[in-house]
Amino acid sequence: MATDNGWLDNRAVMAELGRLCQQKKSGTVLIATQDNHLARVLLEAGEIISMVFGQKHGQEAIPLVGNITAGRIRFSD
């Protein structure tokens, strides 16, 4: 769900990421957080092949991305 200021809550961010995976998209998902952090998720045919959040990569980034409270999401194929 989008907030009044255009930020997506955690559920909406995760839903959009899930939608891109279901659609078998390939490309880069950028998630800018409300507190000025950036997450980068690389998709290949709907599979997450890389995830970076700040200085954390891979499995270390997963909980950080999952804990994003509000963000804006952009996809580039």
N, CA, C and O atoms as a Maestro MAE file, in Angstrom:
{
 s_m_m2io_version
 :::
 2.0.0
}

f_m_ct {
 s_m_title
 :::
 protein
 m_atom[308] {
  # First column is atom index #
  i_m_mmod_type
  r_m_x_coord
  r_m_y_coord
  r_m_z_coord
  i_m_residue_number
  s_m_chain_name
  s_m_pdb_residue_name
  s_m_pdb_atom_name
  i_m_atomic_number
  :::
  1 25 0.838 -1.171 0.000 1 A "MET " " N  " 7
  2 3 0.000 0.000 0.000 1 A "MET " " CA " 6
  3 2 0.888 1.241 0.000 1 A "MET " " C  " 6
  4 15 1.848 1.323 0.766 1 A "MET " " O  " 8
  5 25 0.568 2.191 -0.849 2 A "ALA " " N  " 7
  6 3 1.312 3.448 -0.900 2 A "ALA " " CA " 6
  7 2 0.820 4.376 0.199 2 A "ALA " " C  " 6
  8 15 -0.372 4.443 0.499 2 A "ALA " " O  " 8
  9 25 1.757 5.078 0.781 3 A "THR " " N  " 7
  10 3 1.392 6.070 1.781 3 A "THR " " CA " 6
  11 2 1.074 7.376 1.078 3 A "THR " " C  " 6
  12 15 1.231 7.485 -0.139 3 A "THR " " O  " 8
  13 25 0.630 8.362 1.831 4 A "ASP " " N  " 7
  14 3 0.276 9.652 1.246 4 A "ASP " " CA " 6
  15 2 1.451 10.312 0.525 4 A "ASP " " C  " 6
  16 15 1.249 11.050 -0.438 4 A "ASP " " O  " 8
  17 25 2.664 10.054 0.980 5 A "ASN " " N  " 7
  18 3 3.829 10.697 0.375 5 A "ASN " " CA " 6
  19 2 4.489 9.837 -0.706 5 A "ASN " " C  " 6
  20 15 5.604 10.141 -1.130 5 A "ASN " " O  " 8
  21 25 3.837 8.791 -1.152 6 A "GLY " " N  " 7
  22 3 4.347 7.987 -2.247 6 A "GLY " " CA " 6
  23 2 5.229 6.815 -1.849 6 A "GLY " " C  " 6
  24 15 5.625 6.030 -2.710 6 A "GLY " " O  " 8
  25 25 5.543 6.678 -0.584 7 A "TRP " " N  " 7
  26 3 6.351 5.556 -0.125 7 A "TRP " " CA " 6
  27 2 5.479 4.307 -0.050 7 A "TRP " " C  " 6
  28 15 4.303 4.377 0.305 7 A "TRP " " O  " 8
  29 25 6.066 3.175 -0.388 8 A "LEU " " N  " 7
  30 3 5.380 1.891 -0.247 8 A "LEU " " CA " 6
  31 2 5.743 1.286 1.090 8 A "LEU " " C  " 6
  32 15 6.896 1.370 1.515 8 A "LEU " " O  " 8
  33 25 4.779 0.679 1.761 9 A "ASP " " N  " 7
  34 3 5.108 -0.005 3.009 9 A "ASP " " CA " 6
  35 2 5.793 -1.338 2.688 9 A "ASP " " C  " 6
  36 15 5.896 -1.730 1.526 9 A "ASP " " O  " 8
  37 25 6.249 -2.014 3.712 10 A "ASN " " N  " 7
  38 3 6.993 -3.262 3.543 10 A "ASN " " CA " 6
  39 2 6.221 -4.282 2.721 10 A "ASN " " C  " 6
  40 15 6.783 -4.917 1.829 10 A "ASN " " O  " 8
  41 25 4.949 -4.439 3.013 11 A "ARG " " N  " 7
  42 3 4.128 -5.417 2.281 11 A "ARG " " CA " 6
  43 2 4.089 -5.116 0.795 11 A "ARG " " C  " 6
  44 15 4.197 -6.023 -0.031 11 A "ARG " " O  " 8
  45 25 3.934 -3.850 0.456 12 A "ALA " " N  " 7
  46 3 3.851 -3.452 -0.952 12 A "ALA " " CA " 6
  47 2 5.189 -3.632 -1.662 12 A "ALA " " C  " 6
  48 15 5.227 -4.048 -2.821 12 A "ALA " " O  " 8
  49 25 6.280 -3.323 -0.978 13 A "VAL " " N  " 7
  50 3 7.606 -3.523 -1.565 13 A "VAL " " CA " 6
  51 2 7.829 -5.009 -1.849 13 A "VAL " " C  " 6
  52 15 8.261 -5.381 -2.940 13 A "VAL " " O  " 8
  53 25 7.531 -5.854 -0.861 14 A "MET " " N  " 7
  54 3 7.724 -7.296 -1.038 14 A "MET " " CA " 6
  55 2 6.764 -7.863 -2.088 14 A "MET " " C  " 6
  56 15 7.126 -8.773 -2.834 14 A "MET " " O  " 8
  57 25 5.547 -7.328 -2.144 15 A "ALA " " N  " 7
  58 3 4.580 -7.782 -3.150 15 A "ALA " " CA " 6
  59 2 5.067 -7.448 -4.551 15 A "ALA " " C  " 6
  60 15 4.930 -8.260 -5.466 15 A "ALA " " O  " 8
  61 25 5.630 -6.270 -4.726 16 A "GLU " " N  " 7
  62 3 6.139 -5.876 -6.044 16 A "GLU " " CA " 6
  63 2 7.332 -6.748 -6.447 16 A "GLU " " C  " 6
  64 15 7.436 -7.165 -7.601 16 A "GLU " " O  " 8
  65 25 8.215 -7.016 -5.509 17 A "LEU " " N  " 7
  66 3 9.338 -7.910 -5.787 17 A "LEU " " CA " 6
  67 2 8.821 -9.303 -6.149 17 A "LEU " " C  " 6
  68 15 9.318 -9.924 -7.088 17 A "LEU " " O  " 8
  69 25 7.834 -9.791 -5.416 18 A "GLY " " N  " 7
  70 3 7.228 -11.086 -5.710 18 A "GLY " " CA " 6
  71 2 6.560 -11.109 -7.069 18 A "GLY " " C  " 6
  72 15 6.640 -12.109 -7.782 18 A "GLY " " O  " 8
  73 25 5.898 -10.010 -7.442 19 A "ARG " " N  " 7
  74 3 5.240 -9.926 -8.748 19 A "ARG " " CA " 6
  75 2 6.270 -10.021 -9.878 19 A "ARG " " C  " 6
  76 15 6.043 -10.709 -10.873 19 A "ARG " " O  " 8
  77 25 7.394 -9.332 -9.719 20 A "LEU " " N  " 7
  78 3 8.442 -9.388 -10.733 20 A "LEU " " CA " 6
  79 2 9.006 -10.802 -10.865 20 A "LEU " " C  " 6
  80 15 9.314 -11.253 -11.968 20 A "LEU " " O  " 8
  81 25 9.138 -11.491 -9.745 21 A "CYS " " N  " 7
  82 3 9.614 -12.882 -9.775 21 A "CYS " " CA " 6
  83 2 8.586 -13.780 -10.473 21 A "CYS " " C  " 6
  84 15 8.953 -14.608 -11.306 21 A "CYS " " O  " 8
  85 25 7.324 -13.622 -10.142 22 A "GLN " " N  " 7
  86 3 6.267 -14.435 -10.757 22 A "GLN " " CA " 6
  87 2 6.191 -14.211 -12.257 22 A "GLN " " C  " 6
  88 15 5.878 -15.134 -13.009 22 A "GLN " " O  " 8
  89 25 6.473 -12.998 -12.694 23 A "GLN " " N  " 7
  90 3 6.428 -12.682 -14.116 23 A "GLN " " CA " 6
  91 2 7.710 -13.096 -14.846 23 A "GLN " " C  " 6
  92 15 7.874 -12.839 -16.038 23 A "GLN " " O  " 8
  93 25 8.620 -13.747 -14.096 24 A "LYS " " N  " 7
  94 3 9.873 -14.254 -14.678 24 A "LYS " " CA " 6
  95 2 10.716 -13.145 -15.299 24 A "LYS " " C  " 6
  96 15 11.343 -13.343 -16.340 24 A "LYS " " O  " 8
  97 25 10.727 -11.990 -14.661 25 A "LYS " " N  " 7
  98 3 11.490 -10.851 -15.161 25 A "LYS " " CA " 6
  99 2 12.984 -11.052 -14.943 25 A "LYS " " C  " 6
  100 15 13.405 -11.751 -14.021 25 A "LYS " " O  " 8
  101 25 13.764 -10.436 -15.798 26 A "SER " " N  " 7
  102 3 15.217 -10.380 -15.648 26 A "SER " " CA " 6
  103 2 15.609 -8.914 -15.636 26 A "SER " " C  " 6
  104 15 15.170 -8.140 -16.487 26 A "SER " " O  " 8
  105 25 16.432 -8.536 -14.677 27 A "GLY " " N  " 7
  106 3 16.874 -7.153 -14.580 27 A "GLY " " CA " 6
  107 2 17.256 -6.796 -13.158 27 A "GLY " " C  " 6
  108 15 17.535 -7.664 -12.332 27 A "GLY " " O  " 8
  109 25 17.261 -5.515 -12.894 28 A "THR " " N  " 7
  110 3 17.687 -4.990 -11.600 28 A "THR " " CA " 6
  111 2 16.532 -4.290 -10.908 28 A "THR " " C  " 6
  112 15 15.859 -3.444 -11.497 28 A "THR " " O  " 8
  113 25 16.310 -4.648 -9.660 29 A "VAL " " N  " 7
  114 3 15.322 -3.984 -8.815 29 A "VAL " " CA " 6
  115 2 16.091 -3.111 -7.831 29 A "VAL " " C  " 6
  116 15 16.941 -3.597 -7.084 29 A "VAL " " O  " 8
  117 25 15.786 -1.826 -7.838 30 A "LEU " " N  " 7
  118 3 16.375 -0.912 -6.863 30 A "LEU " " CA " 6
  119 2 15.292 -0.498 -5.890 30 A "LEU " " C  " 6
  120 15 14.196 -0.101 -6.288 30 A "LEU " " O  " 8
  121 25 15.610 -0.594 -4.613 31 A "ILE " " N  " 7
  122 3 14.680 -0.189 -3.562 31 A "ILE " " CA " 6
  123 2 15.361 0.896 -2.744 31 A "ILE " " C  " 6
  124 15 16.339 0.637 -2.042 31 A "ILE " " O  " 8
  125 25 14.841 2.104 -2.839 32 A "ALA " " N  " 7
  126 3 15.346 3.215 -2.032 32 A "ALA " " CA " 6
  127 2 14.494 3.290 -0.780 32 A "ALA " " C  " 6
  128 15 13.268 3.362 -0.861 32 A "ALA " " O  " 8
  129 25 15.140 3.273 0.376 33 A "THR " " N  " 7
  130 3 14.391 3.296 1.625 33 A "THR " " CA " 6
  131 2 14.166 4.725 2.091 33 A "THR " " C  " 6
  132 15 14.844 5.660 1.664 33 A "THR " " O  " 8
  133 25 13.213 4.860 2.961 34 A "GLN " " N  " 7
  134 3 12.859 6.167 3.497 34 A "GLN " " CA " 6
  135 2 14.011 6.777 4.287 34 A "GLN " " C  " 6
  136 15 14.095 7.999 4.411 34 A "GLN " " O  " 8
  137 25 14.891 5.950 4.816 35 A "ASP " " N  " 7
  138 3 16.027 6.470 5.576 35 A "ASP " " CA " 6
  139 2 17.320 6.472 4.756 35 A "ASP " " C  " 6
  140 15 18.411 6.322 5.306 35 A "ASP " " O  " 8
  141 25 17.188 6.642 3.438 36 A "ASN " " N  " 7
  142 3 18.316 6.838 2.518 36 A "ASN " " CA " 6
  143 2 19.262 5.653 2.371 36 A "ASN " " C  " 6
  144 15 20.469 5.848 2.224 36 A "ASN " " O  " 8
  145 25 18.746 4.445 2.407 37 A "HIS " " N  " 7
  146 3 19.542 3.274 2.095 37 A "HIS " " CA " 6
  147 2 19.085 2.747 0.739 37 A "HIS " " C  " 6
  148 15 18.001 3.083 0.262 37 A "HIS " " O  " 8
  149 25 19.921 1.924 0.130 38 A "LEU " " N  " 7
  150 3 19.587 1.384 -1.177 38 A "LEU " " CA " 6
  151 2 19.801 -0.123 -1.178 38 A "LEU " " C  " 6
  152 15 20.838 -0.625 -0.744 38 A "LEU " " O  " 8
  153 25 18.806 -0.816 -1.669 39 A "ALA " " N  " 7
  154 3 18.906 -2.264 -1.872 39 A "ALA " " CA " 6
  155 2 18.903 -2.510 -3.374 39 A "ALA " " C  " 6
  156 15 18.171 -1.858 -4.119 39 A "ALA " " O  " 8
  157 25 19.727 -3.456 -3.812 40 A "ARG " " N  " 7
  158 3 19.774 -3.837 -5.225 40 A "ARG " " CA " 6
  159 2 19.575 -5.336 -5.317 40 A "ARG " " C  " 6
  160 15 20.307 -6.111 -4.702 40 A "ARG " " O  " 8
  161 25 18.575 -5.739 -6.095 41 A "VAL " " N  " 7
  162 3 18.257 -7.151 -6.269 41 A "VAL " " CA " 6
  163 2 18.340 -7.453 -7.761 41 A "VAL " " C  " 6
  164 15 17.670 -6.807 -8.567 41 A "VAL " " O  " 8
  165 25 19.160 -8.430 -8.127 42 A "LEU " " N  " 7
  166 3 19.276 -8.837 -9.522 42 A "LEU " " CA " 6
  167 2 18.420 -10.065 -9.752 42 A "LEU " " C  " 6
  168 15 18.505 -11.050 -9.019 42 A "LEU " " O  " 8
  169 25 17.587 -9.988 -10.792 43 A "LEU " " N  " 7
  170 3 16.702 -11.092 -11.160 43 A "LEU " " CA " 6
  171 2 17.127 -11.672 -12.504 43 A "LEU " " C  " 6
  172 15 17.515 -10.946 -13.419 43 A "LEU " " O  " 8
  173 25 17.045 -12.982 -12.599 44 A "GLU " " N  " 7
  174 3 17.262 -13.665 -13.868 44 A "GLU " " CA " 6
  175 2 16.132 -14.667 -14.041 44 A "GLU " " C  " 6
  176 15 16.044 -15.653 -13.309 44 A "GLU " " O  " 8
  177 25 15.269 -14.406 -15.016 45 A "ALA " " N  " 7
  178 3 14.106 -15.253 -15.282 45 A "ALA " " CA " 6
  179 2 13.282 -15.484 -14.011 45 A "ALA " " C  " 6
  180 15 12.806 -16.591 -13.760 45 A "ALA " " O  " 8
  181 25 13.124 -14.427 -13.218 46 A "GLY " " N  " 7
  182 3 12.305 -14.502 -12.015 46 A "GLY " " CA " 6
  183 2 13.009 -15.025 -10.779 46 A "GLY " " C  " 6
  184 15 12.416 -15.063 -9.701 46 A "GLY " " O  " 8
  185 25 14.253 -15.425 -10.916 47 A "GLU " " N  " 7
  186 3 15.029 -15.927 -9.780 47 A "GLU " " CA " 6
  187 2 15.954 -14.830 -9.262 47 A "GLU " " C  " 6
  188 15 16.595 -14.128 -10.044 47 A "GLU " " O  " 8
  189 25 16.019 -14.689 -7.960 48 A "ILE " " N  " 7
  190 3 16.941 -13.725 -7.357 48 A "ILE " " CA " 6
  191 2 18.333 -14.331 -7.409 48 A "ILE " " C  " 6
  192 15 18.585 -15.387 -6.829 48 A "ILE " " O  " 8
  193 25 19.249 -13.644 -8.120 49 A "ILE " " N  " 7
  194 3 20.607 -14.174 -8.243 49 A "ILE " " CA " 6
  195 2 21.615 -13.376 -7.423 49 A "ILE " " C  " 6
  196 15 22.731 -13.836 -7.181 49 A "ILE " " O  " 8
  197 25 21.215 -12.170 -6.995 50 A "SER " " N  " 7
  198 3 22.107 -11.350 -6.179 50 A "SER " " CA " 6
  199 2 21.273 -10.360 -5.388 50 A "SER " " C  " 6
  200 15 20.247 -9.870 -5.860 50 A "SER " " O  " 8
  201 25 21.735 -10.071 -4.166 51 A "MET " " N  " 7
  202 3 21.055 -9.090 -3.333 51 A "MET " " CA " 6
  203 2 22.116 -8.325 -2.549 51 A "MET " " C  " 6
  204 15 23.009 -8.914 -1.939 51 A "MET " " O  " 8
  205 25 21.996 -7.000 -2.580 52 A "VAL " " N  " 7
  206 3 22.927 -6.133 -1.866 52 A "VAL " " CA " 6
  207 2 22.114 -5.082 -1.130 52 A "VAL " " C  " 6
  208 15 21.195 -4.483 -1.689 52 A "VAL " " O  " 8
  209 25 22.464 -4.865 0.132 53 A "PHE " " N  " 7
  210 3 21.843 -3.796 0.921 53 A "PHE " " CA " 6
  211 2 22.969 -3.110 1.673 53 A "PHE " " C  " 6
  212 15 23.559 -3.688 2.586 53 A "PHE " " O  " 8
  213 25 23.266 -1.870 1.284 54 A "GLY " " N  " 7
  214 3 24.402 -1.171 1.889 54 A "GLY " " CA " 6
  215 2 25.675 -1.952 1.619 54 A "GLY " " C  " 6
  216 15 26.012 -2.214 0.464 54 A "GLY " " O  " 8
  217 25 26.378 -2.322 2.665 55 A "GLN " " N  " 7
  218 3 27.623 -3.078 2.543 55 A "GLN " " CA " 6
  219 2 27.423 -4.592 2.652 55 A "GLN " " C  " 6
  220 15 28.386 -5.353 2.573 55 A "GLN " " O  " 8
  221 25 26.187 -5.022 2.831 56 A "LYS " " N  " 7
  222 3 25.886 -6.448 3.003 56 A "LYS " " CA " 6
  223 2 25.493 -7.076 1.674 56 A "LYS " " C  " 6
  224 15 24.754 -6.483 0.887 56 A "LYS " " O  " 8
  225 25 25.994 -8.281 1.433 57 A "HIS " " N  " 7
  226 3 25.715 -9.003 0.193 57 A "HIS " " CA " 6
  227 2 25.098 -10.362 0.500 57 A "HIS " " C  " 6
  228 15 25.308 -10.926 1.574 57 A "HIS " " O  " 8
  229 25 24.344 -10.872 -0.449 58 A "GLY " " N  " 7
  230 3 23.818 -12.234 -0.356 58 A "GLY " " CA " 6
  231 2 22.965 -12.464 0.861 58 A "GLY " " C  " 6
  232 15 22.066 -11.683 1.172 58 A "GLY " " O  " 8
  233 25 23.264 -13.562 1.556 59 A "GLN " " N  " 7
  234 3 22.444 -13.960 2.703 59 A "GLN " " CA " 6
  235 2 22.450 -12.919 3.817 59 A "GLN " " C  " 6
  236 15 21.474 -12.803 4.559 59 A "GLN " " O  " 8
  237 25 23.532 -12.165 3.940 60 A "GLU " " N  " 7
  238 3 23.575 -11.125 4.975 60 A "GLU " " CA " 6
  239 2 22.599 -9.983 4.671 60 A "GLU " " C  " 6
  240 15 22.163 -9.282 5.584 60 A "GLU " " O  " 8
  241 25 22.257 -9.795 3.400 61 A "ALA " " N  " 7
  242 3 21.360 -8.708 3.000 61 A "ALA " " CA " 6
  243 2 19.888 -9.080 3.146 61 A "ALA " " C  " 6
  244 15 19.042 -8.193 3.264 61 A "ALA " " O  " 8
  245 25 19.570 -10.360 3.139 62 A "ILE " " N  " 7
  246 3 18.172 -10.798 3.148 62 A "ILE " " CA " 6
  247 2 17.371 -10.211 4.307 62 A "ILE " " C  " 6
  248 15 16.316 -9.624 4.067 62 A "ILE " " O  " 8
  249 25 17.827 -10.345 5.558 63 A "PRO " " N  " 7
  250 3 17.004 -9.791 6.648 63 A "PRO " " CA " 6
  251 2 16.888 -8.270 6.584 63 A "PRO " " C  " 6
  252 15 15.868 -7.714 6.993 63 A "PRO " " O  " 8
  253 25 17.905 -7.598 6.082 64 A "LEU " " N  " 7
  254 3 17.849 -6.144 5.982 64 A "LEU " " CA " 6
  255 2 16.801 -5.708 4.960 64 A "LEU " " C  " 6
  256 15 16.043 -4.770 5.207 64 A "LEU " " O  " 8
  257 25 16.759 -6.380 3.823 65 A "VAL " " N  " 7
  258 3 15.749 -6.063 2.815 65 A "VAL " " CA " 6
  259 2 14.363 -6.403 3.352 65 A "VAL " " C  " 6
  260 15 13.412 -5.654 3.131 65 A "VAL " " O  " 8
  261 25 14.242 -7.519 4.050 66 A "GLY " " N  " 7
  262 3 12.956 -7.911 4.627 66 A "GLY " " CA " 6
  263 2 12.445 -6.961 5.685 66 A "GLY " " C  " 6
  264 15 11.246 -6.921 5.962 66 A "GLY " " O  " 8
  265 25 13.342 -6.194 6.279 67 A "ASN " " N  " 7
  266 3 12.954 -5.265 7.344 67 A "ASN " " CA " 6
  267 2 12.747 -3.834 6.862 67 A "ASN " " C  " 6
  268 15 12.571 -2.928 7.677 67 A "ASN " " O  " 8
  269 25 12.766 -3.618 5.541 68 A "ILE " " N  " 7
  270 3 12.511 -2.270 5.035 68 A "ILE " " CA " 6
  271 2 11.095 -1.871 5.439 68 A "ILE " " C  " 6
  272 15 10.134 -2.584 5.147 68 A "ILE " " O  " 8
  273 25 10.972 -0.731 6.109 69 A "THR " " N  " 7
  274 3 9.649 -0.294 6.560 69 A "THR " " CA " 6
  275 2 8.914 0.502 5.489 69 A "THR " " C  " 6
  276 15 7.691 0.415 5.385 69 A "THR " " O  " 8
  277 25 9.641 1.271 4.699 70 A "ALA " " N  " 7
  278 3 9.016 2.035 3.620 70 A "ALA " " CA " 6
  279 2 10.068 2.271 2.548 70 A "ALA " " C  " 6
  280 15 11.237 2.519 2.846 70 A "ALA " " O  " 8
  281 25 9.634 2.188 1.299 71 A "GLY " " N  " 7
  282 3 10.586 2.378 0.216 71 A "GLY " " CA " 6
  283 2 9.920 2.707 -1.093 71 A "GLY " " C  " 6
  284 15 8.698 2.659 -1.231 71 A "GLY " " O  " 8
  285 25 10.754 3.040 -2.043 72 A "ARG " " N  " 7
  286 3 10.331 3.248 -3.432 72 A "ARG " " CA " 6
  287 2 11.078 2.223 -4.253 72 A "ARG " " C  " 6
  288 15 12.258 1.964 -4.019 72 A "ARG " " O  " 8
  289 25 10.383 1.638 -5.218 73 A "ILE " " N  " 7
  290 3 10.963 0.540 -5.974 73 A "ILE " " CA " 6
  291 2 11.013 0.913 -7.453 73 A "ILE " " C  " 6
  292 15 10.083 1.516 -7.988 73 A "ILE " " O  " 8
  293 25 12.119 0.542 -8.102 74 A "ARG " " N  " 7
  294 3 12.277 0.781 -9.531 74 A "ARG " " CA " 6
  295 2 12.881 -0.462 -10.156 74 A "ARG " " C  " 6
  296 15 13.811 -1.056 -9.610 74 A "ARG " " O  " 8
  297 25 12.344 -0.852 -11.309 75 A "PHE " " N  " 7
  298 3 12.838 -2.025 -12.023 75 A "PHE " " CA " 6
  299 2 13.381 -1.602 -13.376 75 A "PHE " " C  " 6
  300 15 12.752 -0.827 -14.097 75 A "PHE " " O  " 8
  301 25 14.562 -2.120 -13.716 76 A "SER " " N  " 7
  302 3 15.170 -1.902 -15.034 76 A "SER " " CA " 6
  303 2 15.525 -3.249 -15.619 76 A "SER " " C  " 6
  304 15 16.204 -4.055 -14.983 76 A "SER " " O  " 8
  305 25 15.055 -3.494 -16.853 77 A "ASP " " N  " 7
  306 3 15.431 -4.772 -17.466 77 A "ASP " " CA " 6
  307 2 16.634 -4.618 -18.352 77 A "ASP " " C  " 6
  308 15 17.090 -5.593 -18.950 77 A "ASP " " O  " 8
  :::
 }
 m_bond[307] {
  # First column is bond index #
  i_m_from
  i_m_to
  i_m_order
  :::
  1 1 2 1
  2 2 3 1
  3 3 4 2
  4 3 5 1
  5 5 6 1
  6 6 7 1
  7 7 8 2
  8 7 9 1
  9 9 10 1
  10 10 11 1
  11 11 12 2
  12 11 13 1
  13 13 14 1
  14 14 15 1
  15 15 16 2
  16 15 17 1
  17 17 18 1
  18 18 19 1
  19 19 20 2
  20 19 21 1
  21 21 22 1
  22 22 23 1
  23 23 24 2
  24 23 25 1
  25 25 26 1
  26 26 27 1
  27 27 28 2
  28 27 29 1
  29 29 30 1
  30 30 31 1
  31 31 32 2
  32 31 33 1
  33 33 34 1
  34 34 35 1
  35 35 36 2
  36 35 37 1
  37 37 38 1
  38 38 39 1
  39 39 40 2
  40 39 41 1
  41 41 42 1
  42 42 43 1
  43 43 44 2
  44 43 45 1
  45 45 46 1
  46 46 47 1
  47 47 48 2
  48 47 49 1
  49 49 50 1
  50 50 51 1
  51 51 52 2
  52 51 53 1
  53 53 54 1
  54 54 55 1
  55 55 56 2
  56 55 57 1
  57 57 58 1
  58 58 59 1
  59 59 60 2
  60 59 61 1
  61 61 62 1
  62 62 63 1
  63 63 64 2
  64 63 65 1
  65 65 66 1
  66 66 67 1
  67 67 68 2
  68 67 69 1
  69 69 70 1
  70 70 71 1
  71 71 72 2
  72 71 73 1
  73 73 74 1
  74 74 75 1
  75 75 76 2
  76 75 77 1
  77 77 78 1
  78 78 79 1
  79 79 80 2
  80 79 81 1
  81 81 82 1
  82 82 83 1
  83 83 84 2
  84 83 85 1
  85 85 86 1
  86 86 87 1
  87 87 88 2
  88 87 89 1
  89 89 90 1
  90 90 91 1
  91 91 92 2
  92 91 93 1
  93 93 94 1
  94 94 95 1
  95 95 96 2
  96 95 97 1
  97 97 98 1
  98 98 99 1
  99 99 100 2
  100 99 101 1
  101 101 102 1
  102 102 103 1
  103 103 104 2
  104 103 105 1
  105 105 106 1
  106 106 107 1
  107 107 108 2
  108 107 109 1
  109 109 110 1
  110 110 111 1
  111 111 112 2
  112 111 113 1
  113 113 114 1
  114 114 115 1
  115 115 116 2
  116 115 117 1
  117 117 118 1
  118 118 119 1
  119 119 120 2
  120 119 121 1
  121 121 122 1
  122 122 123 1
  123 123 124 2
  124 123 125 1
  125 125 126 1
  126 126 127 1
  127 127 128 2
  128 127 129 1
  129 129 130 1
  130 130 131 1
  131 131 132 2
  132 131 133 1
  133 133 134 1
  134 134 135 1
  135 135 136 2
  136 135 137 1
  137 137 138 1
  138 138 139 1
  139 139 140 2
  140 139 141 1
  141 141 142 1
  142 142 143 1
  143 143 144 2
  144 143 145 1
  145 145 146 1
  146 146 147 1
  147 147 148 2
  148 147 149 1
  149 149 150 1
  150 150 151 1
  151 151 152 2
  152 151 153 1
  153 153 154 1
  154 154 155 1
  155 155 156 2
  156 155 157 1
  157 157 158 1
  158 158 159 1
  159 159 160 2
  160 159 161 1
  161 161 162 1
  162 162 163 1
  163 163 164 2
  164 163 165 1
  165 165 166 1
  166 166 167 1
  167 167 168 2
  168 167 169 1
  169 169 170 1
  170 170 171 1
  171 171 172 2
  172 171 173 1
  173 173 174 1
  174 174 175 1
  175 175 176 2
  176 175 177 1
  177 177 178 1
  178 178 179 1
  179 179 180 2
  180 179 181 1
  181 181 182 1
  182 182 183 1
  183 183 184 2
  184 183 185 1
  185 185 186 1
  186 186 187 1
  187 187 188 2
  188 187 189 1
  189 189 190 1
  190 190 191 1
  191 191 192 2
  192 191 193 1
  193 193 194 1
  194 194 195 1
  195 195 196 2
  196 195 197 1
  197 197 198 1
  198 198 199 1
  199 199 200 2
  200 199 201 1
  201 201 202 1
  202 202 203 1
  203 203 204 2
  204 203 205 1
  205 205 206 1
  206 206 207 1
  207 207 208 2
  208 207 209 1
  209 209 210 1
  210 210 211 1
  211 211 212 2
  212 211 213 1
  213 213 214 1
  214 214 215 1
  215 215 216 2
  216 215 217 1
  217 217 218 1
  218 218 219 1
  219 219 220 2
  220 219 221 1
  221 221 222 1
  222 222 223 1
  223 223 224 2
  224 223 225 1
  225 225 226 1
  226 226 227 1
  227 227 228 2
  228 227 229 1
  229 229 230 1
  230 230 231 1
  231 231 232 2
  232 231 233 1
  233 233 234 1
  234 234 235 1
  235 235 236 2
  236 235 237 1
  237 237 238 1
  238 238 239 1
  239 239 240 2
  240 239 241 1
  241 241 242 1
  242 242 243 1
  243 243 244 2
  244 243 245 1
  245 245 246 1
  246 246 247 1
  247 247 248 2
  248 247 249 1
  249 249 250 1
  250 250 251 1
  251 251 252 2
  252 251 253 1
  253 253 254 1
  254 254 255 1
  255 255 256 2
  256 255 257 1
  257 257 258 1
  258 258 259 1
  259 259 260 2
  260 259 261 1
  261 261 262 1
  262 262 263 1
  263 263 264 2
  264 263 265 1
  265 265 266 1
  266 266 267 1
  267 267 268 2
  268 267 269 1
  269 269 270 1
  270 270 271 1
  271 271 272 2
  272 271 273 1
  273 273 274 1
  274 274 275 1
  275 275 276 2
  276 275 277 1
  277 277 278 1
  278 278 279 1
  279 279 280 2
  280 279 281 1
  281 281 282 1
  282 282 283 1
  283 283 284 2
  284 283 285 1
  285 285 286 1
  286 286 287 1
  287 287 288 2
  288 287 289 1
  289 289 290 1
  290 290 291 1
  291 291 292 2
  292 291 293 1
  293 293 294 1
  294 294 295 1
  295 295 296 2
  296 295 297 1
  297 297 298 1
  298 298 299 1
  299 299 300 2
  300 299 301 1
  301 301 302 1
  302 302 303 1
  303 303 304 2
  304 303 305 1
  305 305 306 1
  306 306 307 1
  307 307 308 2
  :::
 }
}
